Coordinates of C-alpha atoms in Angstrom, one line a residue:
X26 CA -8.7 -25.7 -40.2
X27 CA -7.8 -25.2 -36.7
X28 CA -10.8 -25.3 -34.1
X29 CA -11.7 -21.9 -32.2
X30 CA -10.3 -21.7 -28.4
X31 CA -12.5 -20.2 -25.9
X32 CA -12.7 -20.4 -22.2
X33 CA -13.2 -22.4 -20.7
X34 CA -10.4 -24.2 -22.8
X35 CA -11.1 -28.1 -21.3
X36 CA -14.4 -29.7 -22.3
X37 CA -17.1 -27.8 -20.1
X38 CA -17.7 -30.9 -18.0
X39 CA -13.9 -30.8 -17.1
X40 CA -13.2 -28.9 -13.8
X41 CA -8.7 -29.0 -13.9
X42 CA -8.2 -25.5 -11.3
X43 CA -5.2 -24.6 -9.8
X44 CA -3.4 -25.0 -13.5
X45 CA 0.5 -24.9 -13.6
X46 CA 1.3 -24.9 -17.6
X47 CA 4.6 -26.4 -18.6
X48 CA 6.2 -27.0 -22.5
X49 CA 8.0 -30.2 -22.9
X50 CA 8.8 -31.6 -26.2
X51 CA 6.5 -29.5 -28.2
X52 CA 3.6 -29.8 -26.2
X53 CA 1.9 -27.5 -22.9
X54 CA 1.1 -29.8 -20.4
X55 CA -1.2 -28.4 -18.0
X56 CA -1.3 -29.8 -14.2
X57 CA -3.6 -28.8 -11.5
X58 CA -5.9 -29.7 -8.6
X59 CA -9.1 -32.1 -9.5
X60 CA -12.5 -30.7 -8.6
X61 CA -15.6 -32.6 -8.9
X62 CA -19.1 -31.1 -10.6
X63 CA -21.4 -29.7 -7.9
X64 CA -18.4 -30.6 -5.5
X65 CA -18.5 -30.0 -1.9
X66 CA -14.7 -29.4 -0.7
X67 CA -12.0 -28.7 -2.9
X68 CA -9.6 -31.2 -5.2
X69 CA -11.7 -34.2 -4.3
X70 CA -10.5 -36.1 -7.2
X71 CA -7.3 -37.5 -8.4
X72 CA -5.1 -35.4 -10.6
X73 CA -5.4 -35.6 -14.5
X74 CA -3.5 -34.0 -17.2
X75 CA -4.1 -32.6 -20.2
X76 CA -2.4 -31.2 -23.0
X77 CA -2.3 -29.6 -26.7
X78 CA 0.1 -29.1 -29.5
X79 CA 2.2 -25.7 -28.9
X80 CA 0.7 -24.4 -32.8
X81 CA -2.9 -25.4 -32.0
X82 CA -4.1 -24.5 -28.3
X83 CA -7.6 -25.3 -29.6
X84 CA -7.1 -29.3 -29.5
X85 CA -6.4 -30.9 -26.3
X86 CA -5.5 -34.1 -25.7
X87 CA -6.7 -35.9 -22.3
X88 CA -3.9 -38.1 -21.1
X89 CA -5.7 -39.6 -18.5
X90 CA -5.1 -40.1 -14.8
X91 CA -1.8 -39.3 -13.6
X92 CA -1.7 -39.4 -9.9
X93 CA -4.1 -41.2 -7.1
X94 CA -4.6 -39.6 -3.9
X95 CA -4.0 -43.2 -2.5
X96 CA -0.5 -44.2 -3.7
X97 CA 1.0 -41.5 -1.4
X98 CA 2.5 -43.9 1.7
X99 CA 0.5 -41.7 4.1
X100 CA -2.2 -41.8 2.3
X101 CA -3.4 -45.4 1.3
X102 CA -7.0 -45.3 2.4
X103 CA -7.3 -41.7 -0.1
X104 CA -8.9 -40.2 2.8
X105 CA -7.0 -36.6 2.1
X106 CA -7.3 -34.4 -0.7
X107 CA -4.3 -33.9 -3.3
X108 CA -3.8 -29.8 -3.5
X109 CA -2.4 -27.9 -6.3
X110 CA 0.9 -29.5 -7.9
X111 CA 3.9 -28.6 -9.8
X112 CA 5.7 -30.6 -12.3
X113 CA 9.8 -30.2 -13.5
X114 CA 11.8 -32.2 -15.5
X115 CA 15.0 -33.2 -13.7
X116 CA 18.6 -33.3 -14.4
X117 CA 18.2 -37.3 -15.1
X118 CA 15.2 -36.3 -17.9
X119 CA 12.3 -38.1 -15.5
X120 CA 9.6 -35.7 -14.4
X121 CA 8.6 -35.4 -11.0
X122 CA 5.4 -34.5 -9.5
X123 CA 5.5 -32.2 -6.1
X124 CA 2.1 -32.2 -4.2
X125 CA 0.2 -31.6 -0.4
X126 CA -2.2 -33.2 1.1
X127 CA -4.9 -32.3 3.3
X128 CA -3.5 -32.4 6.9
X129 CA 0.1 -33.2 5.9
X130 CA 2.8 -31.4 6.6
X131 CA 5.2 -32.9 3.8
X132 CA 5.3 -32.3 0.4
X133 CA 5.3 -35.3 -1.6
X134 CA 7.1 -36.1 -4.8
X135 CA 6.2 -38.6 -7.5
X136 CA 8.1 -39.4 -10.6
X137 CA 7.9 -40.8 -14.6
X138 CA 9.4 -41.2 -18.0
X139 CA 6.6 -39.1 -19.7
X140 CA 5.1 -35.5 -18.9
X141 CA 1.5 -37.0 -19.1
X142 CA 2.3 -39.7 -16.4
X143 CA 1.3 -41.9 -14.8
X144 CA 3.5 -40.7 -12.0
X145 CA 4.7 -43.4 -9.0
X146 CA 5.2 -42.5 -5.6
X147 CA 8.5 -41.4 -4.9
X148 CA 9.2 -40.1 -1.6
X149 CA 8.7 -36.8 0.6
X150 CA 10.7 -33.6 0.3
X151 CA 12.9 -33.6 3.8
X152 CA 16.2 -33.2 4.8
X153 CA 18.9 -36.4 5.3
X154 CA 18.3 -36.9 8.8
X155 CA 14.8 -36.9 8.2
X156 CA 13.3 -34.0 9.7
X157 CA 11.0 -31.7 7.9
X158 CA 11.6 -27.5 6.6
X159 CA 9.4 -25.0 8.3
X160 CA 6.1 -23.9 7.4
X161 CA 3.5 -25.9 6.3
X162 CA 4.1 -27.3 3.1
X163 CA 1.3 -25.7 1.1
X164 CA 0.9 -25.2 -2.6
X165 CA 4.5 -26.3 -3.9
X166 CA 6.2 -24.4 -7.0
X167 CA 9.1 -26.1 -8.6
X168 CA 12.1 -24.7 -10.8
X169 CA 15.6 -26.5 -12.0
X170 CA 17.8 -23.9 -13.1
X171 CA 21.4 -24.0 -14.1
X172 CA 23.0 -23.5 -10.9
X173 CA 20.3 -25.9 -8.9
X174 CA 16.9 -26.6 -7.9
X175 CA 14.7 -24.3 -6.0
X176 CA 11.2 -25.1 -4.0
X177 CA 9.1 -22.8 -3.1
X178 CA 5.8 -23.4 -0.6
X179 CA 3.2 -21.8 2.1
X180 CA 0.5 -20.2 3.0
X181 CA -0.1 -17.1 5.0
X182 CA -3.6 -16.6 6.1
X183 CA -5.0 -13.8 7.7
X184 CA -5.2 -14.9 11.3
X185 CA -4.0 -14.0 14.7
X186 CA -2.9 -16.3 17.5
X187 CA -2.4 -19.6 17.1
X188 CA -3.5 -21.4 14.6
X189 CA -6.7 -23.2 14.1
X190 CA -9.1 -25.1 12.1
X191 CA -8.3 -25.5 8.5
X192 CA -4.5 -23.8 9.6
X193 CA -3.9 -25.9 12.7
X194 CA -1.3 -27.9 10.8
X195 CA 0.6 -25.1 11.0
X196 CA 3.2 -24.5 13.9
X197 CA 3.2 -21.4 13.9
X198 CA 2.2 -18.5 11.0
X199 CA 4.4 -18.4 8.0
X200 CA 5.5 -15.0 7.3
X201 CA 4.9 -15.4 3.5
X202 CA 6.4 -18.0 1.0
X203 CA 9.8 -20.1 1.5
X204 CA 11.9 -21.0 -0.9
X205 CA 14.7 -23.8 -0.1
X206 CA 17.2 -25.8 -2.3
X207 CA 17.0 -29.5 -3.2
X208 CA 20.1 -31.8 -4.1
X209 CA 20.3 -33.5 -7.2
X210 CA 17.7 -36.4 -6.3
X211 CA 14.7 -33.9 -6.6
X212 CA 13.5 -34.7 -2.8
X213 CA 16.1 -33.9 -0.3
X214 CA 16.5 -30.4 1.0
X215 CA 20.2 -29.0 1.3
X216 CA 19.4 -25.3 2.5
X217 CA 17.2 -23.4 5.2
X218 CA 14.6 -22.2 4.2
X219 CA 14.6 -18.2 2.6
X220 CA 11.6 -16.0 3.0
X221 CA 10.8 -14.6 -0.7
X222 CA 6.9 -12.9 -0.4
X223 CA 6.0 -11.3 2.6
X224 CA 2.6 -12.6 3.7
X225 CA 0.0 -11.2 6.2
X226 CA 1.8 -10.3 9.5
X227 CA 5.2 -9.5 7.6
X228 CA 4.1 -7.1 4.7
X229 CA 3.6 -3.9 6.6
X230 CA 6.3 -1.1 5.1
X231 CA 6.9 -3.9 2.0
X232 CA 5.9 -3.3 -1.4
X233 CA 3.6 -6.7 -0.6
X234 CA 1.8 -4.8 2.0
X235 CA -1.4 -3.4 -0.3
X236 CA -1.3 -7.4 -2.2
X237 CA 0.3 -9.7 0.7
X238 CA 1.2 -13.4 -0.2
X239 CA -1.5 -16.0 1.0
X240 CA -0.9 -18.9 -1.2
X241 CA -0.3 -20.5 -4.9
X242 CA 3.3 -20.4 -5.3
X243 CA 4.7 -20.5 -8.7
X244 CA 8.5 -19.6 -10.2
X245 CA 9.1 -18.8 -13.8
X246 CA 12.6 -17.8 -15.3
X247 CA 11.8 -15.1 -18.4
X248 CA 15.2 -13.2 -20.0
X249 CA 17.2 -13.9 -16.8
X250 CA 14.8 -12.7 -14.5
X251 CA 13.1 -14.8 -12.2
X252 CA 8.9 -14.4 -11.4
X253 CA 7.3 -15.6 -8.4
X254 CA 3.4 -16.0 -9.0
X255 CA 0.7 -15.8 -6.3
X256 CA -2.5 -15.5 -4.6
X257 CA -2.8 -12.4 -2.6
X258 CA -5.0 -12.1 0.5
X259 CA -7.7 -10.5 -1.6
X260 CA -8.1 -13.9 -2.9
X261 CA -9.4 -13.1 -6.4
X262 CA -5.9 -12.3 -8.0
X263 CA -2.7 -13.7 -9.4
X264 CA 0.1 -11.8 -8.6
X265 CA 3.6 -11.1 -9.3
X266 CA 7.0 -10.4 -7.8
X267 CA 10.7 -10.3 -9.8
X268 CA 14.1 -11.0 -8.3
X269 CA 18.1 -11.9 -10.1
X270 CA 18.0 -14.7 -8.6
X271 CA 15.8 -17.2 -7.5
X272 CA 16.3 -16.8 -3.8
X273 CA 15.6 -13.2 -4.1
X274 CA 14.9 -10.7 -2.6
X275 CA 12.1 -10.0 -4.6
X276 CA 10.3 -7.2 -5.3
X277 CA 5.9 -6.6 -6.1
X278 CA 5.6 -5.9 -9.3
X279 CA 1.5 -6.0 -9.6
X280 CA -1.4 -7.6 -10.2
X281 CA -1.7 -10.3 -13.4
X282 CA -5.2 -10.6 -13.4
X283 CA -8.3 -11.1 -11.1
X284 CA -11.1 -13.6 -11.7
X285 CA -13.5 -10.6 -11.4
X286 CA -11.5 -7.7 -12.7
X287 CA -10.8 -5.9 -10.0
X288 CA -8.4 -3.2 -10.5
X289 CA -9.8 -2.5 -14.5
X290 CA -13.6 -1.3 -13.7
X291 CA -15.1 0.0 -11.2
X292 CA -17.3 -3.1 -9.7
X293 CA -16.2 -6.4 -10.5
X294 CA -17.3 -8.1 -13.7
X295 CA -17.6 -11.6 -12.6
X296 CA -18.7 -13.6 -9.1
X297 CA -15.3 -14.0 -7.3
X298 CA -13.6 -16.4 -5.1
X299 CA -9.7 -17.9 -4.8
X300 CA -7.3 -17.9 -7.6
X301 CA -3.8 -20.0 -8.4
X302 CA -1.9 -20.6 -11.8
X303 CA 0.8 -19.7 -13.6
X304 CA 2.3 -17.8 -16.9
X305 CA 4.0 -19.9 -19.7
X306 CA 5.9 -19.3 -23.1
X307 CA 3.7 -21.1 -25.9
X308 CA 4.9 -20.9 -29.4
X309 CA 6.3 -17.2 -28.5
X310 CA 3.0 -16.0 -26.6
X311 CA 2.7 -15.7 -23.0
X312 CA -0.6 -16.4 -21.1
X313 CA -1.6 -16.6 -17.7
X314 CA -3.5 -19.1 -16.6
X315 CA -5.8 -19.1 -13.8
X316 CA -9.2 -20.4 -13.0
X317 CA -13.4 -19.3 -12.6
X318 CA -15.6 -20.6 -10.7
X319 CA -18.8 -22.3 -11.1
X320 CA -21.8 -24.3 -9.6
X321 CA -22.4 -20.8 -7.2
X322 CA -19.6 -22.2 -4.9
X323 CA -16.3 -22.2 -3.9
X324 CA -15.8 -25.0 -5.7
X325 CA -16.1 -27.2 -8.8
X326 CA -13.6 -24.6 -10.6
X327 CA -12.2 -24.5 -14.4
X328 CA -9.3 -23.7 -16.5
X329 CA -9.2 -20.5 -18.1
X330 CA -6.0 -18.5 -19.7
X331 CA -5.5 -15.1 -20.8
X332 CA -2.8 -13.4 -23.1
X333 CA -0.3 -11.4 -21.8
X334 CA 2.7 -9.0 -22.2
X335 CA 5.6 -9.1 -20.4
X336 CA 7.5 -5.7 -21.2
X337 CA 11.3 -4.6 -21.7
X338 CA 11.5 -3.3 -18.4
X339 CA 10.0 -6.7 -17.0
X340 CA 6.3 -5.4 -15.9
X341 CA 3.0 -7.4 -16.8
X342 CA 0.2 -5.1 -17.1
X343 CA -3.0 -6.4 -15.6
X344 CA -5.5 -8.6 -18.5
X345 CA -8.7 -8.8 -18.0
X346 CA -10.8 -11.9 -18.2
X347 CA -12.3 -12.8 -21.6
X348 CA -13.9 -15.2 -23.4
X349 CA -11.6 -15.6 -26.3
X350 CA -8.3 -16.7 -24.0
X351 CA -6.5 -18.7 -26.0
X352 CA -7.6 -18.0 -29.4
X353 CA -6.2 -16.1 -31.6
X354 CA -7.8 -13.5 -31.8
X355 CA -12.0 -12.4 -31.1
X356 CA -14.3 -15.5 -31.9
X357 CA -16.2 -15.1 -35.2
X358 CA -20.2 -13.9 -34.0
X359 CA -21.2 -16.1 -37.0
X360 CA -21.4 -19.5 -35.1
X361 CA -23.2 -21.1 -32.6
X362 CA -21.6 -20.8 -28.9
X363 CA -22.7 -22.4 -25.6
X364 CA -23.7 -20.2 -22.5
X365 CA -20.4 -21.2 -20.5
X366 CA -18.1 -18.7 -22.5
X367 CA -19.5 -16.2 -21.3
X368 CA -16.8 -14.2 -18.9
X369 CA -18.9 -11.6 -17.1
X370 CA -21.9 -11.8 -14.9
X371 CA -23.8 -10.6 -12.4
X372 CA -27.1 -10.5 -10.8
X373 CA -29.8 -8.0 -9.9
X374 CA -26.9 -6.6 -7.4
X375 CA -23.9 -6.3 -8.6
X376 CA -21.2 -9.4 -8.5
X377 CA -18.6 -9.9 -5.3
X378 CA -17.3 -12.1 -3.9
X379 CA -18.6 -15.8 -3.6
X380 CA -18.8 -16.6 0.0
X381 CA -17.1 -19.9 1.7
X382 CA -20.2 -20.9 3.4
X383 CA -24.0 -20.4 3.5
X384 CA -26.2 -18.3 3.6
X385 CA -25.7 -17.5 -0.4
X386 CA -27.2 -15.1 -2.4
X387 CA -30.6 -16.4 -3.7
X388 CA -30.2 -13.9 -6.7
X389 CA -27.0 -14.9 -8.0
X390 CA -27.0 -16.7 -11.6
X391 CA -24.5 -19.1 -12.2
X392 CA -23.0 -22.0 -14.2
X393 CA -24.6 -25.4 -13.4
X394 CA -25.0 -28.6 -15.3
X395 CA -27.0 -31.7 -15.6
X396 CA -25.9 -34.8 -13.9
X397 CA -25.9 -37.2 -16.3
X398 CA -23.7 -40.4 -15.1
X399 CA -21.5 -40.2 -18.7
X400 CA -20.2 -36.8 -17.5
X401 CA -19.2 -36.3 -21.6
X402 CA -23.1 -36.2 -22.1
X403 CA -23.5 -33.5 -19.3
X404 CA -24.6 -29.7 -20.2
X405 CA -23.3 -27.0 -18.3
X406 CA -25.8 -23.6 -18.7
X407 CA -26.4 -20.3 -17.1
X408 CA -29.7 -20.5 -14.9
X409 CA -31.1 -18.3 -12.3
X410 CA -30.7 -15.1 -14.7
X411 CA -33.5 -13.0 -12.9
X412 CA -34.9 -9.6 -13.4
X413 CA -31.5 -7.5 -14.7
X414 CA -28.9 -10.0 -14.5
X415 CA -26.7 -9.6 -17.2
X416 CA -24.5 -11.9 -18.6
X417 CA -21.0 -10.8 -21.3
X418 CA -19.0 -12.3 -24.2
X419 CA -15.3 -10.9 -24.6
X420 CA -15.3 -10.0 -27.6
X421 CA -16.8 -11.1 -30.8
X422 CA -15.7 -10.0 -34.6
X423 CA -19.0 -9.0 -36.6
X424 CA -19.3 -8.8 -40.4
X425 CA -22.8 -7.8 -40.9
X426 CA -24.6 -9.7 -39.0
X427 CA -28.4 -9.1 -38.6
X428 CA -29.9 -11.7 -36.6
X429 CA -29.6 -13.5 -33.4
X430 CA -30.8 -16.5 -31.7
X431 CA -30.7 -17.6 -28.0
X432 CA -31.7 -21.0 -26.2
X433 CA -33.3 -20.7 -23.0
X434 CA -36.0 -22.0 -20.4
X435 CA -38.2 -20.6 -17.8
X436 CA -40.1 -17.5 -17.5
X437 CA -41.8 -15.6 -20.0
X438 CA -40.5 -11.8 -20.8
X439 CA -37.7 -10.3 -22.4
X440 CA -33.7 -10.6 -23.2
X441 CA -32.0 -7.3 -24.5
X442 CA -28.9 -7.7 -26.6
X443 CA -26.3 -5.0 -25.7
X444 CA -23.1 -3.7 -27.7
X445 CA -19.7 -2.8 -25.7
X446 CA -21.3 -1.5 -22.7
X447 CA -24.2 -2.2 -20.3
X448 CA -25.5 1.5 -20.3
X449 CA -25.8 1.1 -24.1
X450 CA -29.2 1.3 -26.1
X451 CA -30.3 -1.9 -27.1
X452 CA -29.4 -3.6 -30.6
X453 CA -32.0 -6.3 -30.4
X454 CA -34.9 -7.4 -27.9
X455 CA -35.6 -10.6 -28.1
X456 CA -39.8 -11.4 -27.0
X457 CA -40.3 -14.7 -24.8
X458 CA -43.9 -15.0 -25.4
X459 CA -44.6 -18.4 -23.0
X460 CA -43.2 -19.7 -20.0
X461 CA -41.1 -22.9 -21.0
X462 CA -40.0 -26.5 -18.9
X463 CA -37.6 -27.7 -21.9
X464 CA -34.8 -25.8 -23.7
X465 CA -36.5 -23.3 -26.6
X466 CA -34.9 -21.2 -29.5
X467 CA -35.7 -17.8 -30.2
X468 CA -34.7 -14.9 -32.7
X469 CA -34.9 -11.5 -33.3
X470 CA -33.6 -9.1 -36.0
X471 CA -30.9 -6.5 -35.5
X472 CA -29.1 -3.6 -37.2
X473 CA -26.2 -4.9 -39.4
X474 CA -23.5 -5.1 -36.9
X475 CA -19.8 -5.0 -37.8
X476 CA -16.2 -5.0 -35.6
X477 CA -14.9 -6.2 -32.9
X478 CA -17.7 -5.9 -29.6
X479 CA -18.2 -7.4 -26.4
X480 CA -22.3 -8.5 -26.1
X481 CA -23.9 -8.4 -23.5
X482 CA -27.7 -10.4 -22.7
X483 CA -29.6 -8.6 -20.1
X484 CA -32.4 -10.4 -19.0
X485 CA -36.2 -9.0 -17.8
X486 CA -38.7 -12.3 -16.8
X487 CA -41.9 -11.1 -15.8
X488 CA -41.5 -13.4 -12.9
X489 CA -39.0 -15.6 -11.8
X490 CA -35.7 -16.7 -13.7
X491 CA -34.8 -17.7 -17.0
X492 CA -32.0 -20.7 -18.1
X493 CA -29.4 -19.9 -20.6
X494 CA -28.0 -22.6 -23.2
X495 CA -26.7 -21.1 -26.1
X496 CA -26.6 -18.4 -28.6
X497 CA -25.8 -17.2 -32.2
X498 CA -25.8 -14.5 -34.6
X499 CA -26.1 -14.8 -38.5
X500 CA -26.5 -12.9 -41.4

């Protein structure tokens, strides 16, 4: 029997953001950056690869470390960080990994005989004379098409004047995303850069004006149409633009997903920060792969995915973030679930963008994990659920369940269970009559529930905060 799939789709102790999904030989492989639990920077770890059979997206296999940051000839001491990668199968049947390193202006290339790696350092993207393409070689996206090999890259921050700080490697502000053609060796540039998506300084008066390109270049070909997927200056959203040719011109299409559901609801449904990912067709169904944030910071990001539709006219309607993700439908209510599958979250105040630097909102609830040495033994749970904090699960399928159980610790008080809306009347109230320092289960009755519902848990501790580990409904 196939297991259930839910978000995040990898184990709770794994942090692979910036996911680029690709199907090779009957399996879907996800290539991404690699964050650290309780991390203090983006992309602190070496690359790893996870894969799953295309007909069972609930069974993910750890393929191991695919490329180490110290393998690059310019980073033998491993001090620079491996930023978001992409992979393509070249004309020779081998697999080519493209990546950027912090404070380095070139795109690195590694190669393997297998889509899972390990990859070996191959060289840098450059012209035959050794010169580098214009712009900062950041977040590469690669397409091997029938008539050529196309590399997309760039970053276009909202700054005025000379780039400084994190963008000091830029000689000048990039006007948006660039594309260059590569030779059949997969690393020699053979064209001048072409602007394919407008950024901050060039978007005014174009279709990109409200959602200018910032970073996270990704490219796909669907039904003869080219889709450029990117992260806009809004930060939390993945947008797309389309063209009839790989060099464009690209026309802005819309937002595919926001990791705070901005654009779909009046207020954000979750705390937001940067986003990066792409689309892929897996066994006839298209998905958008993206990431969410944990630990109350920009770091320790986790991989998520949602089903999408590509309409006949090429449009992709925006989808909401859910707990079901890669599952075939809503999750059965009559099963025990970890609290980390929640997709909606806010504290006493509405959810908002997570600041990149202190001070942080002390009332913000967030996912955190215990710190056992063996990562497979770590437990991910919700913490700091203060009065009026709430979390939501979308969606559960009920078949007449009449009780609910939660496992929590912390303050005494109540936890209310609501369906479909946080403005609805509670269908159950769970009383927590004592303060607990260890995980304790509490059960309450509810009237029989049927059908597909979003489920919200509203926390009302008498003082302090509660931590939330798991829940289940039962008949």
